[in-house]
């Protein structure tokens, strides 16, 4: 997609219509509320500190000043290690096709049924204040507020990922973030890790292609990415993958367009989502699944639990199941978007995990990260608590417990006082496993290798798409200072497709001669 100059103009907040809309969003009355301390006592003076004499030092008894400053010092909480830069919205999921033959999940049990959702879009690598137009995967995290509890589907805008084993995830993220010495993203680090991790070739080919920088969150697809298990009321199980196809159409930014937008409006995607919903232009996605019979997994040509691979839609076509609509902006960003906590371990009856090793790692990692970031009682925050049912368990106490803490109810189970009890009804059918407990690779299937699907993706591209892909990869890889890193990386792309690797090799040599001394970034690469 190529944008005209008019498309790149900033969203104009000087217009009367926009300011009027913002003004109306805040309720104003003639009667002013009384300003109080945290304890609810009236504040006498909020303009002048208490001092010993008009020109003397401030006194320690000025409780209002000390409380105000102390609270200000503690306003920031740890940002997410990944996916720190985010935007969010409320909406609903509506079932459009009967899927009862696949799952007993209640929120999916009848056509026309609607379930409230909250979604958080995000970039992955950089900090919360970074531009949202960088070349990076986008988080696509959904919380379904179902009658059986919250179901969290924590996906991305790509159907694949860089890794297949969570043991490598911390190292991968370290390679993408700021260098310990220079404190900037270093092409050497990012490409060194890639060159030593050939399984990332498919995702790198996707990321540096046209869809690597979406024009807006409304104009990108979403994916559950992992494989999940669905089980129906009869106990029959299936492996499934989720797809969210944007109804607004795919739009993307080129590297040059993204750099321009980032310099003019680093909040471009965030404001686009906010304003579209404010104007009543509610974005939507058609939701579908791929379904694999349980018995197919062992003999499928690719390991179906490998997150670096997709399932061919020729083998397992997409089947529509519903529609996702976003129709309400959060009233307060911090309360809802920043404090939103997603946990892939939040399943509901009828849905469960697969042996996907990355998913298995995330079942622990996401909840643990939120317990560190927000505290053990973060699940009771309004955005995170169940909306269509009540949580009933024996969790008590902990920092910042802000509800009735279970009142007089017993805090142990089993008990003889009519406390909540287990259902003894499994969410999904048990997974059969065999073998030894050891650090080991996944089972190799007939067509499994790290390059075949990257090559397939490259060959699907038009001539223009291939040109931009080569420019994007070469822009960053040409800035690497070690020849062995470049050569290892090139070998991965050659293994995917010889033309792919050869064209990259040629372009990198041209750019290395041209761009000596130029500063580059991991996302944008060198200027072409």
Short mmCIF file of C-alpha atoms in Angstrom, two decimals:
data_model
loop_
_atom_site.label_atom_id
_atom_site.label_comp_id
_atom_site.label_asym_id
_atom_site.label_seq_id
_atom_site.Cartn_x
_atom_site.Cartn_y
_atom_site.Cartn_z
CA UNK A 1 0.00 0.00 0.00
CA UNK A 2 1.28 3.49 -0.86
CA UNK A 3 -0.08 6.45 1.06
CA UNK A 4 -0.65 9.88 -0.38
CA UNK A 5 0.57 12.85 1.60
CA UNK A 6 -2.94 13.50 2.86
CA UNK A 7 -3.11 10.04 4.40
CA UNK A 8 -0.06 10.81 6.51
CA UNK A 9 -1.44 13.99 8.05
CA UNK A 10 -1.84 13.82 11.80
CA UNK A 11 -5.27 13.37 13.31
CA UNK A 12 -6.37 16.97 13.78
CA UNK A 13 -7.48 17.67 17.33
CA UNK A 14 -7.89 21.37 16.64
CA UNK A 15 -11.19 20.84 14.85
CA UNK A 16 -14.36 21.97 16.60
CA UNK A 17 -16.04 18.61 16.13
CA UNK A 18 -13.25 16.63 17.84
CA UNK A 19 -12.86 19.05 20.73
CA UNK A 20 -16.62 19.18 21.25
CA UNK A 21 -16.73 15.39 21.41
CA UNK A 22 -13.92 15.34 23.98
CA UNK A 23 -15.69 18.07 25.99
CA UNK A 24 -19.00 16.22 26.03
CA UNK A 25 -17.25 13.09 27.26
CA UNK A 26 -16.55 14.81 30.60
CA UNK A 27 -19.57 15.49 32.78
CA UNK A 28 -19.58 19.06 34.07
CA UNK A 29 -22.03 20.36 36.69
CA UNK A 30 -22.45 23.74 38.36
CA UNK A 31 -21.96 22.19 41.79
CA UNK A 32 -18.27 21.58 42.45
CA UNK A 33 -17.15 18.58 44.45
CA UNK A 34 -15.12 19.08 47.58
CA UNK A 35 -11.41 18.28 47.16
CA UNK A 36 -10.29 15.79 49.81
CA UNK A 37 -7.28 13.90 51.08
CA UNK A 38 -6.97 10.16 50.52
CA UNK A 39 -8.83 9.73 53.81
CA UNK A 40 -11.74 11.86 52.58
CA UNK A 41 -10.96 14.90 54.74
CA UNK A 42 -11.38 18.34 53.09
CA UNK A 43 -8.30 20.02 51.59
CA UNK A 44 -7.97 23.59 52.82
CA UNK A 45 -5.34 24.86 50.38
CA UNK A 46 -4.12 23.06 47.25
CA UNK A 47 -2.02 25.97 45.97
CA UNK A 48 0.34 26.76 48.86
CA UNK A 49 2.43 24.49 51.07
CA UNK A 50 2.61 25.04 54.83
CA UNK A 51 5.78 26.90 55.82
CA UNK A 52 7.41 28.27 58.96
CA UNK A 53 6.79 31.93 58.14
CA UNK A 54 5.94 33.28 54.71
CA UNK A 55 9.48 32.77 53.42
CA UNK A 56 10.56 29.92 55.67
CA UNK A 57 11.04 26.20 55.03
CA UNK A 58 8.19 23.74 54.54
CA UNK A 59 7.08 21.98 57.73
CA UNK A 60 6.74 18.24 58.23
CA UNK A 61 3.18 18.58 59.51
CA UNK A 62 1.93 19.44 56.00
CA UNK A 63 0.25 16.08 55.60
CA UNK A 64 -1.52 17.03 52.35
CA UNK A 65 1.76 17.94 50.64
CA UNK A 66 3.56 14.80 51.83
CA UNK A 67 0.67 12.55 50.85
CA UNK A 68 0.33 14.17 47.43
CA UNK A 69 4.04 13.85 46.66
CA UNK A 70 4.32 10.32 48.04
CA UNK A 71 1.41 9.17 45.91
CA UNK A 72 2.85 10.87 42.83
CA UNK A 73 6.16 9.04 43.36
CA UNK A 74 4.31 5.72 43.22
CA UNK A 75 2.03 6.30 40.25
CA UNK A 76 4.04 4.18 37.86
CA UNK A 77 3.93 0.40 38.01
CA UNK A 78 6.38 -1.94 36.25
CA UNK A 79 5.54 -2.01 32.57
CA UNK A 80 5.28 -5.31 30.76
CA UNK A 81 8.61 -6.88 29.82
CA UNK A 82 7.09 -7.51 26.38
CA UNK A 83 3.96 -5.97 24.84
CA UNK A 84 4.41 -2.80 26.91
CA UNK A 85 3.06 -0.45 24.21
CA UNK A 86 -0.65 -1.14 23.98
CA UNK A 87 -4.18 0.02 23.14
CA UNK A 88 -7.47 -1.55 24.14
CA UNK A 89 -11.23 -1.60 23.65
CA UNK A 90 -14.38 -3.38 24.79
CA UNK A 91 -16.82 -5.13 22.49
CA UNK A 92 -18.55 -8.42 21.94
CA UNK A 93 -18.16 -11.77 20.25
CA UNK A 94 -21.24 -13.13 18.46
CA UNK A 95 -21.66 -16.76 17.42
CA UNK A 96 -22.68 -17.00 13.75
CA UNK A 97 -22.31 -20.75 13.12
CA UNK A 98 -23.16 -23.80 15.21
CA UNK A 99 -19.97 -25.35 16.65
CA UNK A 100 -21.55 -27.62 19.26
CA UNK A 101 -20.20 -30.64 17.40
CA UNK A 102 -16.69 -29.43 18.29
CA UNK A 103 -16.97 -27.89 21.76
CA UNK A 104 -19.20 -27.80 24.82
CA UNK A 105 -18.08 -24.24 25.71
CA UNK A 106 -21.26 -22.45 26.79
CA UNK A 107 -20.41 -19.10 25.22
CA UNK A 108 -20.28 -20.88 21.85
CA UNK A 109 -23.40 -23.01 22.26
CA UNK A 110 -25.98 -21.12 20.17
CA UNK A 111 -26.05 -18.99 17.04
CA UNK A 112 -26.66 -15.34 17.87
CA UNK A 113 -25.24 -15.55 21.38
CA UNK A 114 -23.10 -12.56 22.38
CA UNK A 115 -20.29 -12.47 24.92
CA UNK A 116 -18.62 -9.32 26.22
CA UNK A 117 -14.91 -9.06 25.37
CA UNK A 118 -11.93 -6.84 26.07
CA UNK A 119 -9.05 -6.71 23.60
CA UNK A 120 -5.53 -5.33 23.96
CA UNK A 121 -3.40 -4.63 20.88
CA UNK A 122 0.33 -4.07 21.36
CA UNK A 123 3.80 -4.02 19.94
CA UNK A 124 6.26 -6.54 21.40
CA UNK A 125 9.84 -5.40 21.86
CA UNK A 126 9.96 -1.74 22.83
CA UNK A 127 8.81 0.35 25.78
CA UNK A 128 5.38 1.84 26.47
CA UNK A 129 6.42 5.26 25.13
CA UNK A 130 7.79 3.97 21.83
CA UNK A 131 6.12 4.66 18.45
CA UNK A 132 3.40 2.17 17.57
CA UNK A 133 4.42 2.07 13.90
CA UNK A 134 7.62 0.04 14.33
CA UNK A 135 8.17 -3.20 12.44
CA UNK A 136 7.18 -5.71 15.08
CA UNK A 137 4.52 -8.36 15.65
CA UNK A 138 1.31 -6.96 17.16
CA UNK A 139 -0.31 -8.53 20.18
CA UNK A 140 -3.96 -9.53 19.71
CA UNK A 141 -5.05 -10.50 23.23
CA UNK A 142 -8.71 -11.21 23.96
CA UNK A 143 -10.59 -11.70 27.22
CA UNK A 144 -14.02 -13.32 26.84
CA UNK A 145 -16.25 -12.67 29.88
CA UNK A 146 -18.21 -15.94 29.71
CA UNK A 147 -20.79 -17.43 32.09
CA UNK A 148 -18.23 -20.13 32.95
CA UNK A 149 -15.53 -17.60 33.80
CA UNK A 150 -13.02 -15.61 31.79
CA UNK A 151 -11.44 -17.20 28.74
CA UNK A 152 -8.20 -15.52 27.64
CA UNK A 153 -6.99 -16.02 24.08
CA UNK A 154 -3.58 -14.36 23.89
CA UNK A 155 -2.63 -14.18 20.23
CA UNK A 156 -0.75 -12.05 17.70
CA UNK A 157 -1.31 -10.64 14.24
CA UNK A 158 0.88 -13.43 12.86
CA UNK A 159 -0.10 -17.12 12.74
CA UNK A 160 3.44 -18.18 13.70
CA UNK A 161 6.26 -17.16 16.04
CA UNK A 162 10.05 -17.01 16.11
CA UNK A 163 10.53 -19.99 18.44
CA UNK A 164 9.05 -23.36 19.26
CA UNK A 165 10.53 -23.78 22.77
CA UNK A 166 9.95 -21.31 25.64
CA UNK A 167 13.42 -22.00 27.02
CA UNK A 168 14.80 -19.70 24.31
CA UNK A 169 12.29 -16.87 24.84
CA UNK A 170 14.23 -14.76 27.39
CA UNK A 171 17.33 -14.88 25.20
CA UNK A 172 15.34 -13.95 22.11
CA UNK A 173 13.77 -10.93 23.82
CA UNK A 174 17.15 -9.82 25.18
CA UNK A 175 18.48 -9.84 21.62
CA UNK A 176 15.62 -7.56 20.51
CA UNK A 177 15.81 -5.05 23.36
CA UNK A 178 18.39 -2.43 24.27
CA UNK A 179 22.03 -3.50 24.43
CA UNK A 180 23.58 -3.59 27.94
CA UNK A 181 26.38 -1.23 26.87
CA UNK A 182 25.07 1.04 24.10
CA UNK A 183 21.48 1.06 25.43
CA UNK A 184 20.05 0.99 21.91
CA UNK A 185 18.75 -1.86 19.81
CA UNK A 186 21.72 -3.41 18.06
CA UNK A 187 21.42 -5.10 14.65
CA UNK A 188 24.34 -7.32 15.68
CA UNK A 189 22.32 -8.75 18.56
CA UNK A 190 19.06 -9.31 16.70
CA UNK A 191 20.66 -10.92 13.67
CA UNK A 192 23.19 -12.92 15.68
CA UNK A 193 20.39 -14.64 17.57
CA UNK A 194 18.50 -15.21 14.33
CA UNK A 195 21.53 -16.64 12.59
CA UNK A 196 21.86 -19.19 15.39
CA UNK A 197 18.11 -19.94 15.51
CA UNK A 198 17.06 -21.16 12.05
CA UNK A 199 13.51 -21.94 13.23
CA UNK A 200 12.87 -18.16 13.15
CA UNK A 201 13.24 -17.99 9.33
CA UNK A 202 9.50 -18.30 8.66
CA UNK A 203 8.58 -15.51 11.11
CA UNK A 204 11.37 -13.21 9.88
CA UNK A 205 10.11 -13.67 6.32
CA UNK A 206 6.60 -12.75 7.47
CA UNK A 207 7.72 -9.85 9.70
CA UNK A 208 9.86 -8.13 7.06
CA UNK A 209 7.17 -8.52 4.43
CA UNK A 210 4.38 -6.03 3.78
CA UNK A 211 2.31 -7.06 6.80
CA UNK A 212 5.14 -6.33 9.23
CA UNK A 213 3.81 -2.80 9.86
CA UNK A 214 0.00 -2.54 9.90
CA UNK A 215 -1.59 0.80 8.98
CA UNK A 216 -3.94 0.43 11.94
CA UNK A 217 -5.07 -2.17 14.44
CA UNK A 218 -8.40 -2.19 12.58
CA UNK A 219 -6.68 -3.20 9.35
CA UNK A 220 -4.83 -6.31 10.49
CA UNK A 221 -5.80 -9.92 11.07
CA UNK A 222 -5.44 -11.74 14.37
CA UNK A 223 -4.52 -15.32 15.20
CA UNK A 224 -4.61 -17.56 18.24
CA UNK A 225 -1.31 -18.83 16.76
CA UNK A 226 -1.10 -21.85 19.08
CA UNK A 227 -2.97 -25.10 18.66
CA UNK A 228 -5.75 -25.66 21.23
CA UNK A 229 -7.96 -28.58 22.18
CA UNK A 230 -11.75 -28.39 21.90
CA UNK A 231 -13.94 -31.11 23.41
CA UNK A 232 -17.66 -31.54 22.79
CA UNK A 233 -20.40 -32.75 25.14
CA UNK A 234 -19.84 -36.35 24.05
CA UNK A 235 -16.17 -36.26 25.01
CA UNK A 236 -14.91 -36.15 21.42
CA UNK A 237 -11.85 -33.93 21.06
CA UNK A 238 -10.35 -31.87 18.21
CA UNK A 239 -7.26 -29.75 17.66
CA UNK A 240 -8.11 -26.23 16.50
CA UNK A 241 -6.50 -22.95 15.44
CA UNK A 242 -8.18 -19.51 15.59
CA UNK A 243 -8.27 -16.91 12.80
CA UNK A 244 -9.63 -13.34 13.02
CA UNK A 245 -9.97 -11.81 9.54
CA UNK A 246 -10.40 -8.05 9.53
CA UNK A 247 -13.62 -6.82 7.90
CA UNK A 248 -11.96 -3.46 7.18
CA UNK A 249 -9.43 -4.95 4.77
CA UNK A 250 -5.66 -5.29 5.16
CA UNK A 251 -3.69 -2.03 5.04
CA UNK A 252 0.01 -1.72 5.77
CA UNK A 253 2.73 0.90 5.97
CA UNK A 254 6.00 0.68 4.08
CA UNK A 255 9.24 1.17 6.01
CA UNK A 256 9.52 4.75 4.73
CA UNK A 257 5.89 5.60 5.52
CA UNK A 258 6.20 4.16 9.03
CA UNK A 259 9.31 6.22 9.74
CA UNK A 260 7.52 9.38 8.62
CA UNK A 261 4.41 8.65 10.67
CA UNK A 262 6.48 7.79 13.76
CA UNK A 263 8.20 11.17 13.54
CA UNK A 264 4.94 13.07 13.17
CA UNK A 265 2.59 11.07 15.41
CA UNK A 266 4.07 8.19 17.44
CA UNK A 267 0.57 7.32 18.70
CA UNK A 268 -0.87 6.85 15.22
CA UNK A 269 -2.39 3.39 15.61
CA UNK A 270 -3.63 4.13 19.13
CA UNK A 271 -5.47 7.28 18.08
CA UNK A 272 -6.88 5.63 14.97
CA UNK A 273 -8.55 2.95 17.12
CA UNK A 274 -9.72 5.45 19.74
CA UNK A 275 -11.25 7.87 17.25
CA UNK A 276 -12.87 5.24 15.05
CA UNK A 277 -14.82 3.89 18.03
CA UNK A 278 -15.61 7.41 19.28
CA UNK A 279 -17.10 8.17 15.86
CA UNK A 280 -19.23 5.02 15.89
CA UNK A 281 -17.15 3.29 13.24
CA UNK A 282 -16.85 0.00 15.09
CA UNK A 283 -14.14 -2.33 13.75
CA UNK A 284 -15.00 -5.99 13.32
CA UNK A 285 -13.39 -9.30 12.47
CA UNK A 286 -14.84 -12.50 11.05
CA UNK A 287 -13.75 -15.35 13.33
CA UNK A 288 -13.00 -18.82 12.00
CA UNK A 289 -11.22 -21.97 13.07
CA UNK A 290 -9.23 -24.75 11.48
CA UNK A 291 -10.20 -28.16 12.85
CA UNK A 292 -7.92 -31.19 12.92
CA UNK A 293 -9.24 -34.57 14.08
CA UNK A 294 -7.28 -35.75 17.10
CA UNK A 295 -5.92 -38.80 15.30
CA UNK A 296 -4.48 -36.72 12.44
CA UNK A 297 -1.86 -35.06 14.65
CA UNK A 298 0.55 -38.00 14.75
CA UNK A 299 0.64 -38.45 10.98
CA UNK A 300 0.34 -34.88 9.70
CA UNK A 301 3.30 -33.85 7.52
CA UNK A 302 4.23 -31.04 9.94
CA UNK A 303 4.24 -31.23 13.70
CA UNK A 304 0.86 -29.54 14.41
CA UNK A 305 2.11 -28.21 17.76
CA UNK A 306 5.12 -26.37 16.27
CA UNK A 307 4.50 -22.63 16.61
CA UNK A 308 6.88 -21.85 13.74
CA UNK A 309 4.53 -23.62 11.30
CA UNK A 310 1.01 -23.11 9.94
CA UNK A 311 -1.50 -25.75 8.98
CA UNK A 312 -2.24 -25.68 5.28
CA UNK A 313 -5.77 -24.42 4.65
CA UNK A 314 -5.95 -26.92 1.79
CA UNK A 315 -5.60 -29.66 4.40
CA UNK A 316 -7.79 -28.02 7.05
CA UNK A 317 -9.97 -25.23 5.63
CA UNK A 318 -11.12 -22.35 7.79
CA UNK A 319 -14.67 -22.62 9.14
CA UNK A 320 -16.50 -19.47 10.21
CA UNK A 321 -17.76 -19.48 13.80
CA UNK A 322 -18.46 -15.88 14.73
CA UNK A 323 -17.87 -12.16 14.61
CA UNK A 324 -15.82 -9.89 16.86
CA UNK A 325 -16.94 -6.25 17.19
CA UNK A 326 -15.27 -3.45 19.20
CA UNK A 327 -17.74 -0.75 20.23
CA UNK A 328 -16.58 0.91 23.45
CA UNK A 329 -13.41 2.71 24.49
CA UNK A 330 -12.16 2.37 28.07
CA UNK A 331 -13.06 5.36 30.24
CA UNK A 332 -9.60 5.31 31.80
CA UNK A 333 -6.50 3.99 30.06
CA UNK A 334 -4.59 2.99 33.17
CA UNK A 335 -7.52 1.26 34.85
CA UNK A 336 -8.36 -0.95 31.89
CA UNK A 337 -5.58 -1.10 29.29
CA UNK A 338 -2.53 -0.86 31.54
CA UNK A 339 -3.98 -3.06 34.28
CA UNK A 340 -5.48 -5.62 31.89
CA UNK A 341 -3.92 -8.99 32.66
CA UNK A 342 -4.18 -11.89 30.21
CA UNK A 343 -3.35 -15.46 31.09
CA UNK A 344 -3.38 -18.24 28.46
CA UNK A 345 -4.14 -20.62 31.32
CA UNK A 346 -7.61 -19.09 31.72
CA UNK A 347 -9.71 -21.72 29.92
CA UNK A 348 -13.38 -22.65 30.25
CA UNK A 349 -15.02 -26.07 29.99
CA UNK A 350 -14.77 -27.29 26.40
CA UNK A 351 -11.44 -25.58 25.67
CA UNK A 352 -7.93 -26.51 26.79
CA UNK A 353 -4.24 -26.49 25.87
CA UNK A 354 -2.30 -28.62 23.42
CA UNK A 355 1.27 -29.99 23.75
CA UNK A 356 2.56 -26.85 21.94
CA UNK A 357 5.70 -26.16 23.99
CA UNK A 358 5.47 -22.38 23.62
CA UNK A 359 1.87 -22.46 24.84
CA UNK A 360 2.87 -24.68 27.75
CA UNK A 361 5.50 -22.12 28.78
CA UNK A 362 3.05 -19.24 28.48
CA UNK A 363 0.54 -21.03 30.73
CA UNK A 364 2.92 -20.19 33.58
CA UNK A 365 4.76 -17.12 32.35
CA UNK A 366 1.85 -14.76 31.71
CA UNK A 367 0.17 -15.21 35.08
CA UNK A 368 3.48 -15.01 36.89
CA UNK A 369 4.42 -11.79 35.09
CA UNK A 370 1.12 -10.18 36.11
CA UNK A 371 1.48 -11.29 39.72
CA UNK A 372 4.82 -9.48 39.77
CA UNK A 373 3.59 -6.43 37.89
CA UNK A 374 0.14 -5.94 39.44
CA UNK A 375 0.12 -8.11 42.57
CA UNK A 376 -1.57 -11.35 43.52
CA UNK A 377 -5.01 -9.71 43.70
CA UNK A 378 -4.93 -8.32 40.14
CA UNK A 379 -7.60 -10.85 39.13
CA UNK A 380 -10.17 -8.89 41.17
CA UNK A 381 -9.60 -5.63 39.29
CA UNK A 382 -12.68 -4.58 37.28
CA UNK A 383 -11.10 -5.27 33.88
CA UNK A 384 -9.83 -8.69 34.98
CA UNK A 385 -12.60 -10.05 37.19
CA UNK A 386 -15.38 -12.22 35.71
CA UNK A 387 -18.26 -10.11 34.38
CA UNK A 388 -20.82 -12.84 33.65
CA UNK A 389 -20.35 -14.90 36.82
CA UNK A 390 -18.76 -14.66 40.27
CA UNK A 391 -15.34 -15.96 41.23
CA UNK A 392 -15.64 -18.32 44.22
CA UNK A 393 -12.48 -19.81 45.72
CA UNK A 394 -10.36 -19.86 48.85
CA UNK A 395 -7.77 -17.29 47.83
CA UNK A 396 -7.42 -14.76 50.63
CA UNK A 397 -5.33 -11.82 51.82
CA UNK A 398 -2.28 -10.58 49.92
CA UNK A 399 -1.19 -7.05 49.08
CA UNK A 400 -3.94 -4.63 48.08
CA UNK A 401 -6.90 -6.89 48.83
CA UNK A 402 -9.68 -4.38 48.15
CA UNK A 403 -12.92 -6.41 48.41
CA UNK A 404 -14.51 -8.07 51.45
CA UNK A 405 -11.81 -10.81 51.39
CA UNK A 406 -14.40 -13.56 51.72
CA UNK A 407 -15.88 -12.08 54.90
CA UNK A 408 -16.52 -14.82 57.47
CA UNK A 409 -16.48 -17.68 54.99
CA UNK A 410 -14.01 -20.49 55.67
CA UNK A 411 -10.71 -20.20 53.80
CA UNK A 412 -9.97 -23.92 53.38
CA UNK A 413 -11.35 -26.83 51.37
CA UNK A 414 -12.85 -29.33 51.94
CA UNK A 415 -15.04 -27.90 54.66
CA UNK A 416 -18.41 -28.55 56.32
CA UNK A 417 -19.74 -25.00 55.94
CA UNK A 418 -21.24 -25.05 52.45
CA UNK A 419 -18.18 -23.56 50.77
CA UNK A 420 -17.58 -23.82 47.00
CA UNK A 421 -16.70 -27.33 45.80
CA UNK A 422 -15.03 -28.89 42.77
CA UNK A 423 -17.08 -30.08 39.79
CA UNK A 424 -15.06 -33.20 38.87
CA UNK A 425 -15.96 -32.45 35.23
CA UNK A 426 -12.83 -32.13 33.03
CA UNK A 427 -12.67 -29.18 30.65
CA UNK A 428 -11.30 -31.35 27.84
CA UNK A 429 -10.43 -34.91 27.02
CA UNK A 430 -7.13 -36.06 28.58
CA UNK A 431 -4.08 -36.05 26.29
CA UNK A 432 -2.26 -39.38 25.90
CA UNK A 433 1.52 -39.17 26.20
CA UNK A 434 4.36 -41.69 26.02
CA UNK A 435 8.14 -41.52 26.31
CA UNK A 436 10.82 -40.44 28.75
CA UNK A 437 11.13 -37.29 30.85
CA UNK A 438 14.14 -35.44 29.43
CA UNK A 439 15.19 -32.23 27.71
CA UNK A 440 14.33 -33.14 24.13
CA UNK A 441 13.13 -31.85 20.78
CA UNK A 442 9.61 -32.34 19.49
CA UNK A 443 8.85 -35.35 17.31
CA UNK A 444 10.05 -34.86 13.75
CA UNK A 445 7.34 -35.21 11.08
CA UNK A 446 7.85 -36.02 7.40
CA UNK A 447 8.08 -32.45 6.04
CA UNK A 448 9.43 -30.77 9.16
CA UNK A 449 12.35 -28.42 8.63
CA UNK A 450 12.99 -24.80 9.48
CA UNK A 451 12.83 -23.45 5.94
CA UNK A 452 10.10 -25.08 3.86
CA UNK A 453 7.23 -22.80 4.90
CA UNK A 454 9.41 -19.68 4.69
CA UNK A 455 10.18 -20.65 1.12
CA UNK A 456 6.52 -21.28 0.37
CA UNK A 457 5.67 -17.82 1.72
CA UNK A 458 8.37 -16.16 -0.37
CA UNK A 459 7.19 -17.84 -3.56
CA UNK A 460 3.61 -16.69 -2.93
CA UNK A 461 4.70 -13.06 -3.03
CA UNK A 462 4.39 -10.82 -6.07
CA UNK A 463 7.48 -9.29 -7.64
CA UNK A 464 6.78 -5.98 -5.85
CA UNK A 465 6.30 -7.73 -2.50
CA UNK A 466 9.57 -9.62 -2.93
CA UNK A 467 11.38 -6.38 -3.74
CA UNK A 468 10.15 -4.72 -0.53
CA UNK A 469 10.96 -7.84 1.51
CA UNK A 470 14.55 -7.85 0.21
CA UNK A 471 14.92 -4.12 0.93
CA UNK A 472 13.57 -4.48 4.45
CA UNK A 473 15.78 -7.41 5.44
CA UNK A 474 18.87 -6.08 3.70
CA UNK A 475 18.43 -2.71 5.37
CA UNK A 476 18.94 -4.21 8.82
CA UNK A 477 21.27 -7.11 8.00
CA UNK A 478 23.68 -4.86 6.09
CA UNK A 479 24.32 -2.94 9.33
CA UNK A 480 25.68 -6.04 11.11
CA UNK A 481 29.41 -5.71 11.81
CA UNK A 482 30.37 -9.41 11.84
CA UNK A 483 30.56 -11.21 8.51
CA UNK A 484 29.87 -14.62 10.03
CA UNK A 485 26.51 -13.42 11.36
CA UNK A 486 25.55 -12.15 7.92
CA UNK A 487 26.62 -15.36 6.21
CA UNK A 488 24.75 -17.60 8.65
CA UNK A 489 21.63 -15.48 8.21
CA UNK A 490 21.91 -15.57 4.43
CA UNK A 491 22.22 -19.35 4.52
CA UNK A 492 18.82 -19.58 6.24
CA UNK A 493 17.15 -17.53 3.52
CA UNK A 494 18.95 -19.52 0.80
CA UNK A 495 17.68 -22.73 2.39
CA UNK A 496 14.17 -21.29 2.18
CA UNK A 497 14.59 -20.30 -1.48
CA UNK A 498 17.80 -19.88 -3.47
CA UNK A 499 16.51 -16.76 -5.23
CA UNK A 500 15.60 -15.28 -1.85
CA UNK A 501 19.11 -15.74 -0.46
CA UNK A 502 20.91 -14.70 -3.65
CA UNK A 503 19.00 -11.45 -4.01
CA UNK A 504 19.58 -10.64 -0.35
CA UNK A 505 23.31 -11.32 -0.69
CA UNK A 506 23.58 -8.97 -3.64
CA UNK A 507 21.58 -6.18 -1.99
CA UNK A 508 23.46 -6.42 1.30
CA UNK A 509 26.79 -6.01 -0.49
CA UNK A 510 25.45 -2.90 -2.23
CA UNK A 511 24.17 -1.38 1.00
CA UNK A 512 27.31 -2.14 3.00
CA UNK A 513 29.31 -0.08 0.52
CA UNK A 514 26.75 2.73 0.56
CA UNK A 515 25.80 2.94 4.23
CA UNK A 516 29.14 2.91 5.99
CA UNK A 517 28.78 5.03 9.13
CA UNK A 518 25.00 5.40 8.97
CA UNK A 519 22.93 4.72 12.07
CA UNK A 520 20.31 2.00 11.69
CA UNK A 521 17.67 0.42 13.89
CA UNK A 522 16.42 -3.14 14.15
CA UNK A 523 12.93 -2.14 12.99
CA UNK A 524 13.67 0.30 10.21
CA UNK A 525 17.03 -0.85 8.90
CA UNK A 526 19.37 1.30 6.86
CA UNK A 527 18.00 3.84 4.43
CA UNK A 528 17.82 2.54 0.89
#
